[in-house]
PDB file of C-alpha atoms in Angstrom:
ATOM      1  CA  UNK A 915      46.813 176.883 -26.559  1.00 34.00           C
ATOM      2  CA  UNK A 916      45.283 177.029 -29.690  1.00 40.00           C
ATOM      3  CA  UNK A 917      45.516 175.283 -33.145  1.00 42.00           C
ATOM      4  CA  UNK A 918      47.847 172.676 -34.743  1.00 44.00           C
ATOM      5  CA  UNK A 919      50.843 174.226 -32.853  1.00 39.00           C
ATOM      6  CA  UNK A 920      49.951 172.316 -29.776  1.00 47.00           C
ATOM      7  CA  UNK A 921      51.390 169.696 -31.090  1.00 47.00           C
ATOM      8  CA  UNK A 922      54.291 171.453 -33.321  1.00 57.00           C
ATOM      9  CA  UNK A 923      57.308 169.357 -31.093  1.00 68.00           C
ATOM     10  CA  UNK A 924      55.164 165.983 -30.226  1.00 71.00           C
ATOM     11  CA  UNK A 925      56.420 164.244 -33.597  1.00 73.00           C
ATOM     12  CA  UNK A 926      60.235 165.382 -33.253  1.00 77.00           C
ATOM     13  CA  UNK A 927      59.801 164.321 -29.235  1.00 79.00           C
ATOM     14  CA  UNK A 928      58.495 160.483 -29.678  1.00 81.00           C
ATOM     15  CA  UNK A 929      61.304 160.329 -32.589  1.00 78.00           C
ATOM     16  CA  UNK A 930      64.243 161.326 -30.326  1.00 81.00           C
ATOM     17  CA  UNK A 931      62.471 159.059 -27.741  1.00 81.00           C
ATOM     18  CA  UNK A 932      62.018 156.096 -29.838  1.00 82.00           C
ATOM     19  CA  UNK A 933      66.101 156.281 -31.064  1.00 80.00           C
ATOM     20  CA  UNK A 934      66.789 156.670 -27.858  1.00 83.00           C
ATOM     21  CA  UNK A 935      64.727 153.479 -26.830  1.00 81.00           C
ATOM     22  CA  UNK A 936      65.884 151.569 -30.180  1.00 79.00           C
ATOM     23  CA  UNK A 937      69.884 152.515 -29.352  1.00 80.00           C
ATOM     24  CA  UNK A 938      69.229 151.019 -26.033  1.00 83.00           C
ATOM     25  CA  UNK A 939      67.118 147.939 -26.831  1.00 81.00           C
ATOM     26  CA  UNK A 940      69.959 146.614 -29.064  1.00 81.00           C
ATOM     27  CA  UNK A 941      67.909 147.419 -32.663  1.00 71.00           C
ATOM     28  CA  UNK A 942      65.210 145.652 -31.667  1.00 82.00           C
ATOM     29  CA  UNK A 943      62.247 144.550 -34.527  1.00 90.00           C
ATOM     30  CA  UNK A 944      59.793 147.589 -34.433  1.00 91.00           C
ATOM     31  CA  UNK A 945      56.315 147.614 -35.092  1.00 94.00           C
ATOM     32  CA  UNK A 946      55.019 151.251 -36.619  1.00 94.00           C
ATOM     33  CA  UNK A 947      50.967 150.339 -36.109  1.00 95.00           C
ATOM     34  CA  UNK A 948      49.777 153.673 -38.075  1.00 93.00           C
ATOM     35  CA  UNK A 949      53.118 154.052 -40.005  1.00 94.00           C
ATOM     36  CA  UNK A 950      51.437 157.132 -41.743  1.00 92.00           C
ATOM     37  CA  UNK A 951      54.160 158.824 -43.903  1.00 91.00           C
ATOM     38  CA  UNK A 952      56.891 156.622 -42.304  1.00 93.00           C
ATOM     39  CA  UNK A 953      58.762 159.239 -40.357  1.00 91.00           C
ATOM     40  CA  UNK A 954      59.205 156.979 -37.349  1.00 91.00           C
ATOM     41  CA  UNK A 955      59.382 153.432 -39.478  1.00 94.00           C
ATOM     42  CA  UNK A 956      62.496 155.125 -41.669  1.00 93.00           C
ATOM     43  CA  UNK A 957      64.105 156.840 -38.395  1.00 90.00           C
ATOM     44  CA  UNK A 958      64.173 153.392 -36.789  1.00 92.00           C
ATOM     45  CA  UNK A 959      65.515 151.299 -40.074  1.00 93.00           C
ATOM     46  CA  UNK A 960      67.967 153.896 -40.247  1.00 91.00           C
ATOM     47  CA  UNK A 961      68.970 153.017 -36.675  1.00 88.00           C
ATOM     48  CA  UNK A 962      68.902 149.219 -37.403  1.00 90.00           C
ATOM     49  CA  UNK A 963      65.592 147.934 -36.355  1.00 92.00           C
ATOM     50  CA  UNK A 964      63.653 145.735 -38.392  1.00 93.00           C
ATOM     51  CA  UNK A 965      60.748 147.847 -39.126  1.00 95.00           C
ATOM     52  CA  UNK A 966      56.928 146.449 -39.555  1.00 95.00           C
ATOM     53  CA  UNK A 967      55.154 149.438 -40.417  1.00 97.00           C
ATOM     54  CA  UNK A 968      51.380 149.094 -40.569  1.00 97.00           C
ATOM     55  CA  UNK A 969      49.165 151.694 -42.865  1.00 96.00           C
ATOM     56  CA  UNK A 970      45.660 150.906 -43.922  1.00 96.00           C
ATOM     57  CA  UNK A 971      45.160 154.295 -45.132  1.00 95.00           C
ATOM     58  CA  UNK A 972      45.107 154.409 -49.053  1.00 93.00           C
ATOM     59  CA  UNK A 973      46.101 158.431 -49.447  1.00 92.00           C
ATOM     60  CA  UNK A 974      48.694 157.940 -46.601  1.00 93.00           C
ATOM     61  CA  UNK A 975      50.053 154.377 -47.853  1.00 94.00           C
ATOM     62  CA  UNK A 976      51.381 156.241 -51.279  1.00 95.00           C
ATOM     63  CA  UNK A 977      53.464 158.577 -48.899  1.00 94.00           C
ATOM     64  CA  UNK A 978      54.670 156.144 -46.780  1.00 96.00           C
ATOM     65  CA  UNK A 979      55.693 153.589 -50.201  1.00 96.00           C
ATOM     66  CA  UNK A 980      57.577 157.257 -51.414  1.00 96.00           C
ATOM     67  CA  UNK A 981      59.468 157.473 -47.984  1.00 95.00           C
ATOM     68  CA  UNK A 982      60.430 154.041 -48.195  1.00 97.00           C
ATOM     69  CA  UNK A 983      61.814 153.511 -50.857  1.00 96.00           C
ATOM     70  CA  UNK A 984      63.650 156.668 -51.154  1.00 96.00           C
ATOM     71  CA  UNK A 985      64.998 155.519 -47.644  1.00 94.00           C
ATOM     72  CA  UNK A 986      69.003 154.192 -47.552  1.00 95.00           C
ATOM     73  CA  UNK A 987      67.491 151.365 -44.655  1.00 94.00           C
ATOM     74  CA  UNK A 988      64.328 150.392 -47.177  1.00 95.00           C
ATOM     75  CA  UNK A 989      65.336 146.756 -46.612  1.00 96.00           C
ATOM     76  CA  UNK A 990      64.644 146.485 -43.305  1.00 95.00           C
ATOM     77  CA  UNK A 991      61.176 147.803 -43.874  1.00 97.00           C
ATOM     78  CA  UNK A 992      57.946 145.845 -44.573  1.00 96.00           C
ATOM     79  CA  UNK A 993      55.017 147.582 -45.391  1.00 96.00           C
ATOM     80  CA  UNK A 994      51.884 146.075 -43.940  1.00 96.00           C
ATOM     81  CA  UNK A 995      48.359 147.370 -45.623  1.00 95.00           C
ATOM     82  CA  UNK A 996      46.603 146.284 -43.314  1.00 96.00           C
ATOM     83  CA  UNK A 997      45.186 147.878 -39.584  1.00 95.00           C
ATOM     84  CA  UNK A 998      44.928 145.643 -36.469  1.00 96.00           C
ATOM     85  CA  UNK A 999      41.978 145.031 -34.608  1.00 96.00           C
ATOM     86  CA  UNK A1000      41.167 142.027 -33.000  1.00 97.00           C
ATOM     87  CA  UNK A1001      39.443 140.009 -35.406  1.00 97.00           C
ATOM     88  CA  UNK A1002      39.585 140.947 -39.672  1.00 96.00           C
ATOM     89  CA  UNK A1003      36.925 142.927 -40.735  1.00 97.00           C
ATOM     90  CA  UNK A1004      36.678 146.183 -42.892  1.00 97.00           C
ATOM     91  CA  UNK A1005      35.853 149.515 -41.292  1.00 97.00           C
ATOM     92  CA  UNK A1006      35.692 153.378 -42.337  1.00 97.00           C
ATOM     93  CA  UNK A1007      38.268 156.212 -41.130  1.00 97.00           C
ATOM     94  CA  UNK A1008      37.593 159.298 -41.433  1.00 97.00           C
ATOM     95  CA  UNK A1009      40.030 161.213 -43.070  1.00 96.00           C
ATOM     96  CA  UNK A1010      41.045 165.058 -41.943  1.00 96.00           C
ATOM     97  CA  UNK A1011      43.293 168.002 -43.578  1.00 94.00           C
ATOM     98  CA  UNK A1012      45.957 166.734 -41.128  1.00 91.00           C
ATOM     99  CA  UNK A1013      46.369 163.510 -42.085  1.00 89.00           C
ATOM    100  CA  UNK A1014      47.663 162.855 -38.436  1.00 87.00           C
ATOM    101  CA  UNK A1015      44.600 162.922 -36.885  1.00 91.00           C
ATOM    102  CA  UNK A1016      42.784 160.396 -39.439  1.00 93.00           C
ATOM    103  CA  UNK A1017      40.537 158.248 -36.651  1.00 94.00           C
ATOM    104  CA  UNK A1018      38.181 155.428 -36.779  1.00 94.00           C
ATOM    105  CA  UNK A1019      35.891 157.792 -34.691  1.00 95.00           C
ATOM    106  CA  UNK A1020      34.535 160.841 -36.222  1.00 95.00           C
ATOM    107  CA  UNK A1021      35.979 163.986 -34.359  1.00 96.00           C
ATOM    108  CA  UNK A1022      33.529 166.381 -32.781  1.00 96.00           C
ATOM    109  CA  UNK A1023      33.002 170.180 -33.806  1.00 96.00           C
ATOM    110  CA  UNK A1024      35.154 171.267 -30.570  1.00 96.00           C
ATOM    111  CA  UNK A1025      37.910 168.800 -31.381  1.00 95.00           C
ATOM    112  CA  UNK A1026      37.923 170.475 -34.997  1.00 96.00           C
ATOM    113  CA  UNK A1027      37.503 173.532 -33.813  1.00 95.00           C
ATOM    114  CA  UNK A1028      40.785 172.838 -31.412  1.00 94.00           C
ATOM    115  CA  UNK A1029      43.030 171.547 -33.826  1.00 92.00           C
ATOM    116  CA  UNK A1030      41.808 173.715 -36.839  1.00 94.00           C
ATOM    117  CA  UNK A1031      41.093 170.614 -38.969  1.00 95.00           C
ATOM    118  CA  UNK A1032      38.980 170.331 -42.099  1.00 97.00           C
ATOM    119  CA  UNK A1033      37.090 166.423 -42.852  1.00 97.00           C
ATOM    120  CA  UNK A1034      38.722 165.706 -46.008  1.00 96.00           C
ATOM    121  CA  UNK A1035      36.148 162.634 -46.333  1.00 96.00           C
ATOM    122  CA  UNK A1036      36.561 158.999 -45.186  1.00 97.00           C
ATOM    123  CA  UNK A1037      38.104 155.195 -46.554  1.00 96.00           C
ATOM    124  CA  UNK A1038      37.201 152.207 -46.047  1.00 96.00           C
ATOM    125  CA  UNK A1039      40.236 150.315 -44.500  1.00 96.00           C
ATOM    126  CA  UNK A1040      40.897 146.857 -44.174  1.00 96.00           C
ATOM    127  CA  UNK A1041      41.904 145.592 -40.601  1.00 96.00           C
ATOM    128  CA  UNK A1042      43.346 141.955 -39.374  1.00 96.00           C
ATOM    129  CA  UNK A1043      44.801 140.223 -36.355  1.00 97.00           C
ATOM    130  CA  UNK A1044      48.762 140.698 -35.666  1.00 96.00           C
ATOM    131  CA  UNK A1045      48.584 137.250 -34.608  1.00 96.00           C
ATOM    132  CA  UNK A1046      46.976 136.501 -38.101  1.00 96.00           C
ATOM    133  CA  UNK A1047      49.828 138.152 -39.946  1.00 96.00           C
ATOM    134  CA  UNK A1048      52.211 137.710 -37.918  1.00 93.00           C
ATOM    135  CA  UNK A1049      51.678 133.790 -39.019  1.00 95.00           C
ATOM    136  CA  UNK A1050      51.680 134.676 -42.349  1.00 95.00           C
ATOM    137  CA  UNK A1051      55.220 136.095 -42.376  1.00 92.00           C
ATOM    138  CA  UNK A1052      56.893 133.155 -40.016  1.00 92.00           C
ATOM    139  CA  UNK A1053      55.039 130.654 -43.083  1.00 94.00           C
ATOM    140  CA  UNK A1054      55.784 132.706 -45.652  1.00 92.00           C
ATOM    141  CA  UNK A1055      52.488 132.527 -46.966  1.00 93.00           C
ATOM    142  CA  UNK A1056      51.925 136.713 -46.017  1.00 90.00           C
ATOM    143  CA  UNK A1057      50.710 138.507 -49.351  1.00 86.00           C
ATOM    144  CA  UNK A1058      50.572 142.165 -50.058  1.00 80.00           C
ATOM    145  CA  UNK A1059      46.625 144.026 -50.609  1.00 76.00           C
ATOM    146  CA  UNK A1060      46.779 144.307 -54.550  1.00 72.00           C
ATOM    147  CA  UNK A1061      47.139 147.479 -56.036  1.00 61.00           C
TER     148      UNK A1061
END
């Protein structure tokens, strides 16, 4: 095993597996914690969920804004700029050539090594409560990081 191919099938797996577990749940309201480009978040809008897909990630948030909105189920998707945690602070992530492995921790030489990845540099990310925000959207009173 060797490189980024180890995980070539992992995304396409978890999708089938999370239709699967969204047909039988009955469309349930989904929450996409590390919605990255919105693969999974448009997948399950697409399969009727109500789709709460969290990004803190500025580079990743512009992909996952493009997938939404060029998505036929973007109405049942609300984008969330925030990470969880349990309590609001800000922190840094460091960012990596494949955006999927983008970590609060720093990955060591052999985990680059292993997955061939290149540190592409690092954000600083604001992170809140679900509890917190969850609030926020039963008030109403949930507002959107400015641009």
């Amino acid at each position: 095993m060797s490189g980024k191919s180890d995980f070539g099938d992992i995304h396409y797996n978890i999708g089938k597996w999370l239709g699967r577990l969204a047909d039988w749940a009955g469309q349930p309201v989904a929450y996409d914690v590390g919605a990255h480009t919105g693969m999974f978040s448009t997948m399950l809008a697409d399969k009727g969920c109500d789709v709460f897909a969290f990004e803190p990630v500025p580079k990743t948030l512009i992909q996952l804004k493009s997938a939404v909105a060029s998505s036929s189920s973007q109405e049942r998707i609300l984008i969330i700029e925030y990470g969880l945690s349990n309590q609001a602070s800000e922190l840094v992530i460091h960012e990596y050539d494949d955006e999927s492995f983008n970590s609060l921790f720093e990955r060591d030489q052999e985990q680059l090594e292993h997955y061939q990845l290149k540190p592409t540099g690092q954000s600083r990310i604001k992170v809140r409560t679900l509890d917190d925000i969850q609030q926020e959207l039963v008030d109403g009173t949930y507002r959107p990081l400015p641009n």
